[in-house]
Short mmCIF file of C-alpha atoms in Angstrom, two decimals:
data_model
loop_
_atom_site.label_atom_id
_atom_site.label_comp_id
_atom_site.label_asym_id
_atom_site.label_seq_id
_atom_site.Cartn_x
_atom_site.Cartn_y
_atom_site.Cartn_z
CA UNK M 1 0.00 0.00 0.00
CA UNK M 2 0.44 3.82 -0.19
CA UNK M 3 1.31 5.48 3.05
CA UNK M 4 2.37 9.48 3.34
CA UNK M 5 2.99 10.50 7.06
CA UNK M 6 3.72 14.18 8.83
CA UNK M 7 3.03 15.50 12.40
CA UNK M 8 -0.14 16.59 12.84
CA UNK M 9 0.49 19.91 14.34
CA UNK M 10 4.15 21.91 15.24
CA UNK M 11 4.63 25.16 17.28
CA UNK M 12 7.87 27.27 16.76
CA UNK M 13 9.18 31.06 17.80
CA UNK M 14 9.20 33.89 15.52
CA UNK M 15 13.26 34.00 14.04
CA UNK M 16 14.07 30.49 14.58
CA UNK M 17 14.08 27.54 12.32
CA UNK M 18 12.19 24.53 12.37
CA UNK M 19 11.74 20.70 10.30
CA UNK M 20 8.74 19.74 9.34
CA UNK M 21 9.38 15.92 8.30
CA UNK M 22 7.42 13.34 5.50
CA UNK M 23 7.76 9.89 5.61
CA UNK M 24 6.33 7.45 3.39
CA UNK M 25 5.71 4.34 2.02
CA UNK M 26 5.25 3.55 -1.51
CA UNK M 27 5.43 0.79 -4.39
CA UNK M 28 6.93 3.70 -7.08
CA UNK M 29 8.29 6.68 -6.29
CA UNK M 30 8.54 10.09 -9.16
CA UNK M 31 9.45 12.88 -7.04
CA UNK M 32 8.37 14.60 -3.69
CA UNK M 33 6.47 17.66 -3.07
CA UNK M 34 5.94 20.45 -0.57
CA UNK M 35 3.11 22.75 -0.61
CA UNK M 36 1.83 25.35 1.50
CA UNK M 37 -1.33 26.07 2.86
CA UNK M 38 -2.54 29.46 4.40
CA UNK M 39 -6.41 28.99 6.02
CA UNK M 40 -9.08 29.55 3.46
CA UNK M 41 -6.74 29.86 0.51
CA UNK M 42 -5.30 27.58 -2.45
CA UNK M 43 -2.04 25.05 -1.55
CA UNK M 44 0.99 27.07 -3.12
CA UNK M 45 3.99 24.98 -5.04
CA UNK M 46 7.23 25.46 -2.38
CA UNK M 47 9.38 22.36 -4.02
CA UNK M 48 10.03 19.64 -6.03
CA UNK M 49 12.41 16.44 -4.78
CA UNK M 50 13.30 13.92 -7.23
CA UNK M 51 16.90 12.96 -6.45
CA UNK M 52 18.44 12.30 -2.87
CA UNK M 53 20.02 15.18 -1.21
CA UNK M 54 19.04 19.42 -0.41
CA UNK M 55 17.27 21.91 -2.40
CA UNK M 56 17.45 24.97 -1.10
CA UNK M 57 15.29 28.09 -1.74
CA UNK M 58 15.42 31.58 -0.16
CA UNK M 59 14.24 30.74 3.44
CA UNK M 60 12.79 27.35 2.68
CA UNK M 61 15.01 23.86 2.09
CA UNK M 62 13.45 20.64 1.33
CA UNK M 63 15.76 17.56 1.50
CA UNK M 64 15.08 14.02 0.43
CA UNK M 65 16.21 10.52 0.61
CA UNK M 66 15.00 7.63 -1.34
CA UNK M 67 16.20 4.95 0.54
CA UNK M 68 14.91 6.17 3.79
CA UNK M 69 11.42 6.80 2.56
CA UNK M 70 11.44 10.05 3.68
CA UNK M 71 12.06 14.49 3.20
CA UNK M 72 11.72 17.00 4.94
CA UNK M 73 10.73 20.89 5.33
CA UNK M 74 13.34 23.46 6.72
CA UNK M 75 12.03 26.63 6.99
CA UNK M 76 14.58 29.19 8.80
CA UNK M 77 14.47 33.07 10.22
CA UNK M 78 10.81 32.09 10.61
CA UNK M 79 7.92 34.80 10.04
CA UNK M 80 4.51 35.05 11.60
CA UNK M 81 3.38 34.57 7.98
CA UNK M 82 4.66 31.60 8.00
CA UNK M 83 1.94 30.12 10.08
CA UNK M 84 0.45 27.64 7.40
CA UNK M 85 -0.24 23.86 6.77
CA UNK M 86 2.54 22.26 4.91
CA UNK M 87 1.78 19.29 2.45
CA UNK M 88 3.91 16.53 1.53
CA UNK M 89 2.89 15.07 -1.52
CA UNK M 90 4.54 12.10 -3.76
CA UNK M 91 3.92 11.16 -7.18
CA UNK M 92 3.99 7.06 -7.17
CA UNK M 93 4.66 4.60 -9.72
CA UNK M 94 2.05 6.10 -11.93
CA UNK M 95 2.30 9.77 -11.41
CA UNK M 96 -0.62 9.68 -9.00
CA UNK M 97 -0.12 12.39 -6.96
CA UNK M 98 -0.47 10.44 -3.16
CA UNK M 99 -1.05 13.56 -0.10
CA UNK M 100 -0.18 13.57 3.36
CA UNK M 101 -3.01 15.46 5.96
CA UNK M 102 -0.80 18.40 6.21
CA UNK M 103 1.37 19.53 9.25
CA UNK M 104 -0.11 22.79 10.26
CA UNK M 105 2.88 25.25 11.63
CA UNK M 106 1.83 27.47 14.37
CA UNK M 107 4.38 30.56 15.01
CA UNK M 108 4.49 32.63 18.03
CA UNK M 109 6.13 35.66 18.55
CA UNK S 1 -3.21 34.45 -7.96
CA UNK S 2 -2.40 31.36 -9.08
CA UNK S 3 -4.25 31.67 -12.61
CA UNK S 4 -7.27 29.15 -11.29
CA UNK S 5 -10.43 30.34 -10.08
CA UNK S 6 -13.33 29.02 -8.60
CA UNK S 7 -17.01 30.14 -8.44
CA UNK S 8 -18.80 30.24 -6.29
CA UNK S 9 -16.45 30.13 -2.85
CA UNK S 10 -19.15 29.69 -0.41
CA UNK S 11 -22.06 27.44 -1.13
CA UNK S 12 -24.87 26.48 1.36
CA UNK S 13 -26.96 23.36 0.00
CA UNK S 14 -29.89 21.20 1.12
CA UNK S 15 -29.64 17.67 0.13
CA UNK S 16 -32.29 17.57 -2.69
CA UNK S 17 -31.07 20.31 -4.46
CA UNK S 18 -28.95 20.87 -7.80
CA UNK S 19 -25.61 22.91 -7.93
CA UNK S 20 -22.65 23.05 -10.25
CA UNK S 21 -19.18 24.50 -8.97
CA UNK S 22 -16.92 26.13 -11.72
CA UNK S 23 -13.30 26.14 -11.96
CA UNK S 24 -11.23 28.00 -15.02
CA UNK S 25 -7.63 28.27 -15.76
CA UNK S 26 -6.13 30.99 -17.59
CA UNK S 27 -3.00 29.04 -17.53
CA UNK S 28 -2.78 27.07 -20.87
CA UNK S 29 -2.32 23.60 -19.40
CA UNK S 30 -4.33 20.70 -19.94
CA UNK S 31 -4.87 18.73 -17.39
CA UNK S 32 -7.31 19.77 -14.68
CA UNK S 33 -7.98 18.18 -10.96
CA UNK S 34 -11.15 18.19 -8.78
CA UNK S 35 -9.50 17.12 -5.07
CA UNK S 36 -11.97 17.35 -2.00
CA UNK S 37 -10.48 18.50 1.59
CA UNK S 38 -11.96 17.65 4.35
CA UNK S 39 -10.36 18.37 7.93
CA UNK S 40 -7.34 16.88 9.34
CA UNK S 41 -7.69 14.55 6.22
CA UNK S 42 -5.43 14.09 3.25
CA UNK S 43 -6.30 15.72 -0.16
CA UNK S 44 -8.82 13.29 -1.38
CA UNK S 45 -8.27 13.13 -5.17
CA UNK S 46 -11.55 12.95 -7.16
CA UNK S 47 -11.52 13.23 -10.79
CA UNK S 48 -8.57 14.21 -13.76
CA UNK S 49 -9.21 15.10 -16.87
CA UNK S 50 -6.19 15.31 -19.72
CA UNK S 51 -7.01 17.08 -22.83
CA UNK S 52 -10.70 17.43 -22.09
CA UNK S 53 -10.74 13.38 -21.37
CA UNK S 54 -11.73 12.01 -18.39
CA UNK S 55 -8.43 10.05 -16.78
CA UNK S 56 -9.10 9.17 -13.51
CA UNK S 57 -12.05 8.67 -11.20
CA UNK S 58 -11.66 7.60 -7.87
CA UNK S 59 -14.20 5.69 -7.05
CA UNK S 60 -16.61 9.41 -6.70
CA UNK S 61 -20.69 8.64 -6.12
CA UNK S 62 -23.01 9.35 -8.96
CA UNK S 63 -23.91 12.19 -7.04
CA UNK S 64 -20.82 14.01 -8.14
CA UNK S 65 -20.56 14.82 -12.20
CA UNK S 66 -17.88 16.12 -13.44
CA UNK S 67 -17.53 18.44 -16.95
CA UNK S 68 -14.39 18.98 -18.92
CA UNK S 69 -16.25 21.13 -21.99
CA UNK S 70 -12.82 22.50 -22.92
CA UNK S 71 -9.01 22.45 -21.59
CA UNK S 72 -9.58 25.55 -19.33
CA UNK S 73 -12.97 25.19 -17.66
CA UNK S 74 -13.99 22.43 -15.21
CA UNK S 75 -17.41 21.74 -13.71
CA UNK S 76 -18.89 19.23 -10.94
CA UNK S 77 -22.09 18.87 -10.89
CA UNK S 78 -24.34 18.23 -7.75
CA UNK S 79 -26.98 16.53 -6.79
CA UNK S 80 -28.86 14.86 -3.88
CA UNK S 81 -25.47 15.08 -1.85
CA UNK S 82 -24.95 14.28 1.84
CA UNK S 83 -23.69 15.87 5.18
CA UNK S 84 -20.67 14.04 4.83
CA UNK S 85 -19.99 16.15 1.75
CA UNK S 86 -19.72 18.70 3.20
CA UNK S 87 -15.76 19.62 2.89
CA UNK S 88 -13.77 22.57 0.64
CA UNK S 89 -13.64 21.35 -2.83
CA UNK S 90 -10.45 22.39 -4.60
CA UNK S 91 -9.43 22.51 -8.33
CA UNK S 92 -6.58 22.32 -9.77
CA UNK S 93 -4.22 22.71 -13.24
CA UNK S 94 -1.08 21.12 -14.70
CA UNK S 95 1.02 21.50 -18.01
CA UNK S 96 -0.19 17.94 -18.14
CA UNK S 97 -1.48 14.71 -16.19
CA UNK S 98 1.61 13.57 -14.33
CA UNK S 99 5.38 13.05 -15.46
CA UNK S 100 8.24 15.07 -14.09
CA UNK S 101 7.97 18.29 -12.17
CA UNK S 102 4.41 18.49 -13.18
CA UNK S 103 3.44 20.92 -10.42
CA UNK S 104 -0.61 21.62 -9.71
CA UNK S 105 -2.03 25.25 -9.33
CA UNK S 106 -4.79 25.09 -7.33
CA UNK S 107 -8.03 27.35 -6.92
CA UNK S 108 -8.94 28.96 -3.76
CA UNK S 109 -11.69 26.49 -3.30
CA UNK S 110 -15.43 26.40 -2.93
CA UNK S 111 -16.63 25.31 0.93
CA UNK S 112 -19.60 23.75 0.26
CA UNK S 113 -22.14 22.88 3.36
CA UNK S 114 -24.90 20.12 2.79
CA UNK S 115 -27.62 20.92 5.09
#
């Protein structure tokens, strides 16, 4: 079976960093995704993972390895606009695109 | 603005009614997505279409209809739905269906309540 999971819920400080991890569990793997989710509004693209290793954007890294089943989210010098629910997403053997339930990221000043 | 909208946003429904939600991309790709999201629950994919054809349907009820009458609009059409379908009903666009970096752009959504 298909399997994609990520905390349910994380709390971090304005200014500091935090992980937000993915793991999963899958008969064919095409590539990882992040996306982010502000309350009442669309999921936004943040990344793309298809090869082991870090990709790096701005603020926001998303890291990946194959063999491990599993990525993560760093998002540093965090923002209150931050505050969002991140997706991990996977495209599987058939480019079905398989979604975790989100990790909603609470920041406090 | 992701280039996907969504009509209506808000939609309040009893359970013998009719509705239709709209989606239209001003993007140029071809494949579209209807996904319902539900609380604390995964993206729930519900139907694809690629180049106007129909790809994928998840195992939807026949109360749900989807309408592909051209590669930039999308319709699903309602009828005698639930309370349990209640849930924010999200579309979506890609260059195509699947392969490589084939990132979505999604609507803002309608929240539909079933009554």
């Amino acid at each position: 079976g298909q399997n994609i999971d990520q905390p349910t819920e994380m709390t971090a400080t304005e200014g500091a960093i935090v992980q937000i991890n993915c793991t999963y569990q899958t008969s064919g793997f095409n590539g990882l995704f992040w996306y982010q989710q502000h309350a009442g509004e669309a999921p936004t693209f943040l990344s793309y993972n298809v090869l082991d290793g870090l990709e790096e954007k701005g603020r926001f890294s998303s890291f990946l390895s194959r063999s491990k089943g599993y990525s993560y989210l760093l998002l540093k010098e965090l923002q209150m606009k931050d505050s969002a629910s991140y997706l991990c997403a996977l495209f599987d053997s058939n480019y079905q695109l398989i979604w975790g339930a989100g990790t909603k990221l609470i920041i406090k000043p | 603005e992701t280039g996907v909208t969504q009509t209506p946003r808000h939609l309040v429904m009893g359970m013998t009614n009719k509705k239709s939600l709209k989606c239209e991309q001003h993007l140029g790709h071809n494949a579209m997505y209807w996904y319902k999201q539900s609380a604390k629950k995964p993206l729930e994919l519900m139907f694809v279409y690629n180049f106007k054809e129909q790809t994928e349907n998840n195992s939807v009820p026949s109360r749900f209809s989807p309408e592909c009458p051209n590669s930039s609009h999308l319709f699903l059409h309602l009828h005698t739905l639930q309370p349990e379908d209640s849930a924010l009903y999200l579309c979506a666009s890609s260059p195509d269906e699947g392969t490589g970096s084939n990132e979505q752009y999604f609507g803002p959504g309608t929240r539909l309540t079933v009554t």
